[in-house]
Amino acid sequence: MSTDTAHCLCGSSLTYQQCCELLHMGKTQALTAEILMRSRFTAYAMHNAAYLLTSWDVSTRPAEVDFSKDTGKWTQLEIVMLKKGAAKDHKGIVEFKAYFTVDGEQRVMNEVSRFIKKQGNWFYQDGKVKSIALDHGSFNQGLNAPCACGSGKKFKRCCGQQ
């Protein structure tokens, strides 16, 4: 990715320098859980372990981020659902699809991530991968499936509410 003119990998219409680089360099803070999610996707795609660790809540943060088994090229982020996570909130949930290519095959990972705001700053708390599959277009996990957030409710009665 050419960081001078290409759109940022997070999916915004801005260049990397105008967007996620400001967060990665510590020049600004994410105002919402979604912005933090987008910046973390870009950091993961660029193997920026330092940013991933500093934006990870200390209560769940690993000692290191190991990219040695990451053989894919991360290509696109799609936000599926947001639950809270606005500037005024203290917790948020972001469901997303991250598209990547491995051995020439397009794949997609669907995850639900939890975020927490402490002392005015958003942090990634944890996430649950719902699925990893070949990308054959859109697929539906079903509204009656258990919600990936772990609430025990059906998706349609929990995170799937519009």
mmCIF file of C-alpha atoms in Angstrom, residues 28-100:
data_model
loop_
_atom_site.group_PDB
_atom_site.id
_atom_site.type_symbol
_atom_site.label_atom_id
_atom_site.label_comp_id
_atom_site.label_asym_id
_atom_site.label_seq_id
_atom_site.Cartn_x
_atom_site.Cartn_y
_atom_site.Cartn_z
ATOM 1 C CA THR A 28 -4.697 11.755 17.934
ATOM 2 C CA GLN A 29 -6.972 9.362 19.822
ATOM 3 C CA ALA A 30 -9.903 7.327 18.498
ATOM 4 C CA LEU A 31 -13.145 9.116 19.370
ATOM 5 C CA THR A 32 -15.292 5.975 18.975
ATOM 6 C CA ALA A 33 -14.948 2.207 19.192
ATOM 7 C CA GLU A 34 -15.459 1.996 15.413
ATOM 8 C CA ILE A 35 -12.563 4.351 14.716
ATOM 9 C CA LEU A 36 -10.344 2.293 17.014
ATOM 10 C CA MET A 37 -11.467 -0.921 15.258
ATOM 11 C CA ARG A 38 -10.639 0.557 11.864
ATOM 12 C CA SER A 39 -7.211 1.741 13.031
ATOM 13 C CA ARG A 40 -6.452 -1.660 14.565
ATOM 14 C CA PHE A 41 -7.381 -3.449 11.323
ATOM 15 C CA THR A 42 -4.965 -1.221 9.420
ATOM 16 C CA ALA A 43 -2.282 -1.756 12.074
ATOM 17 C CA TYR A 44 -2.765 -5.529 11.859
ATOM 18 C CA ALA A 45 -2.543 -5.444 8.060
ATOM 19 C CA MET A 46 0.701 -3.441 8.355
ATOM 20 C CA HIS A 47 2.083 -5.661 11.178
ATOM 21 C CA ASN A 48 2.236 -2.690 13.558
ATOM 22 C CA ALA A 49 2.480 -4.650 16.802
ATOM 23 C CA ALA A 50 3.334 -1.580 18.893
ATOM 24 C CA TYR A 51 0.013 0.127 18.085
ATOM 25 C CA LEU A 52 -1.976 -3.066 18.561
ATOM 26 C CA LEU A 53 -0.510 -3.513 22.029
ATOM 27 C CA THR A 54 -0.948 0.108 23.148
ATOM 28 C CA SER A 55 -4.576 0.123 21.965
ATOM 29 C CA TRP A 56 -5.302 -3.166 23.807
ATOM 30 C CA ASP A 57 -6.795 -3.005 27.310
ATOM 31 C CA VAL A 58 -4.170 -3.991 29.903
ATOM 32 C CA SER A 59 -6.528 -6.539 31.501
ATOM 33 C CA THR A 60 -6.532 -8.705 28.334
ATOM 34 C CA ARG A 61 -3.361 -7.553 26.537
ATOM 35 C CA PRO A 62 -0.914 -10.314 25.535
ATOM 36 C CA ALA A 63 2.821 -9.907 26.062
ATOM 37 C CA GLU A 64 3.390 -9.692 22.311
ATOM 38 C CA VAL A 65 1.666 -9.929 18.933
ATOM 39 C CA ASP A 66 3.054 -12.757 16.807
ATOM 40 C CA PHE A 67 2.721 -12.231 13.052
ATOM 41 C CA SER A 68 4.822 -15.288 12.146
ATOM 42 C CA LYS A 69 1.764 -17.365 11.176
ATOM 43 C CA ASP A 70 -0.011 -14.536 9.347
ATOM 44 C CA THR A 71 0.462 -15.559 5.718
ATOM 45 C CA GLY A 72 -2.502 -13.610 4.371
ATOM 46 C CA LYS A 73 -2.718 -10.187 2.813
ATOM 47 C CA TRP A 74 -5.461 -8.175 4.499
ATOM 48 C CA THR A 75 -7.400 -6.283 1.861
ATOM 49 C CA GLN A 76 -10.665 -4.840 3.170
ATOM 50 C CA LEU A 77 -12.661 -4.107 6.299
ATOM 51 C CA GLU A 78 -16.458 -4.098 6.427
ATOM 52 C CA ILE A 79 -18.269 -2.937 9.555
ATOM 53 C CA VAL A 80 -21.346 -5.131 9.974
ATOM 54 C CA MET A 81 -22.865 -3.810 13.197
ATOM 55 C CA LEU A 82 -22.189 -1.302 15.958
ATOM 56 C CA LYS A 83 -23.637 -1.479 19.453
ATOM 57 C CA LYS A 84 -22.852 1.589 21.507
ATOM 58 C CA GLY A 85 -19.209 2.702 21.282
ATOM 59 C CA ALA A 86 -19.995 6.351 20.505
ATOM 60 C CA ALA A 87 -17.980 9.211 21.960
ATOM 61 C CA LYS A 88 -20.325 9.474 24.991
ATOM 62 C CA ASP A 89 -20.312 5.710 25.725
ATOM 63 C CA HIS A 90 -17.924 3.726 27.925
ATOM 64 C CA LYS A 91 -18.374 0.340 26.213
ATOM 65 C CA GLY A 92 -18.964 -0.731 22.655
ATOM 66 C CA ILE A 93 -19.281 -3.738 20.381
ATOM 67 C CA VAL A 94 -18.172 -3.779 16.752
ATOM 68 C CA GLU A 95 -18.959 -6.692 14.456
ATOM 69 C CA PHE A 96 -16.864 -6.698 11.320
ATOM 70 C CA LYS A 97 -15.761 -8.736 8.337
ATOM 71 C CA ALA A 98 -12.076 -8.644 7.466
ATOM 72 C CA TYR A 99 -11.231 -9.791 3.953
ATOM 73 C CA PHE A 100 -7.862 -11.313 3.162
#
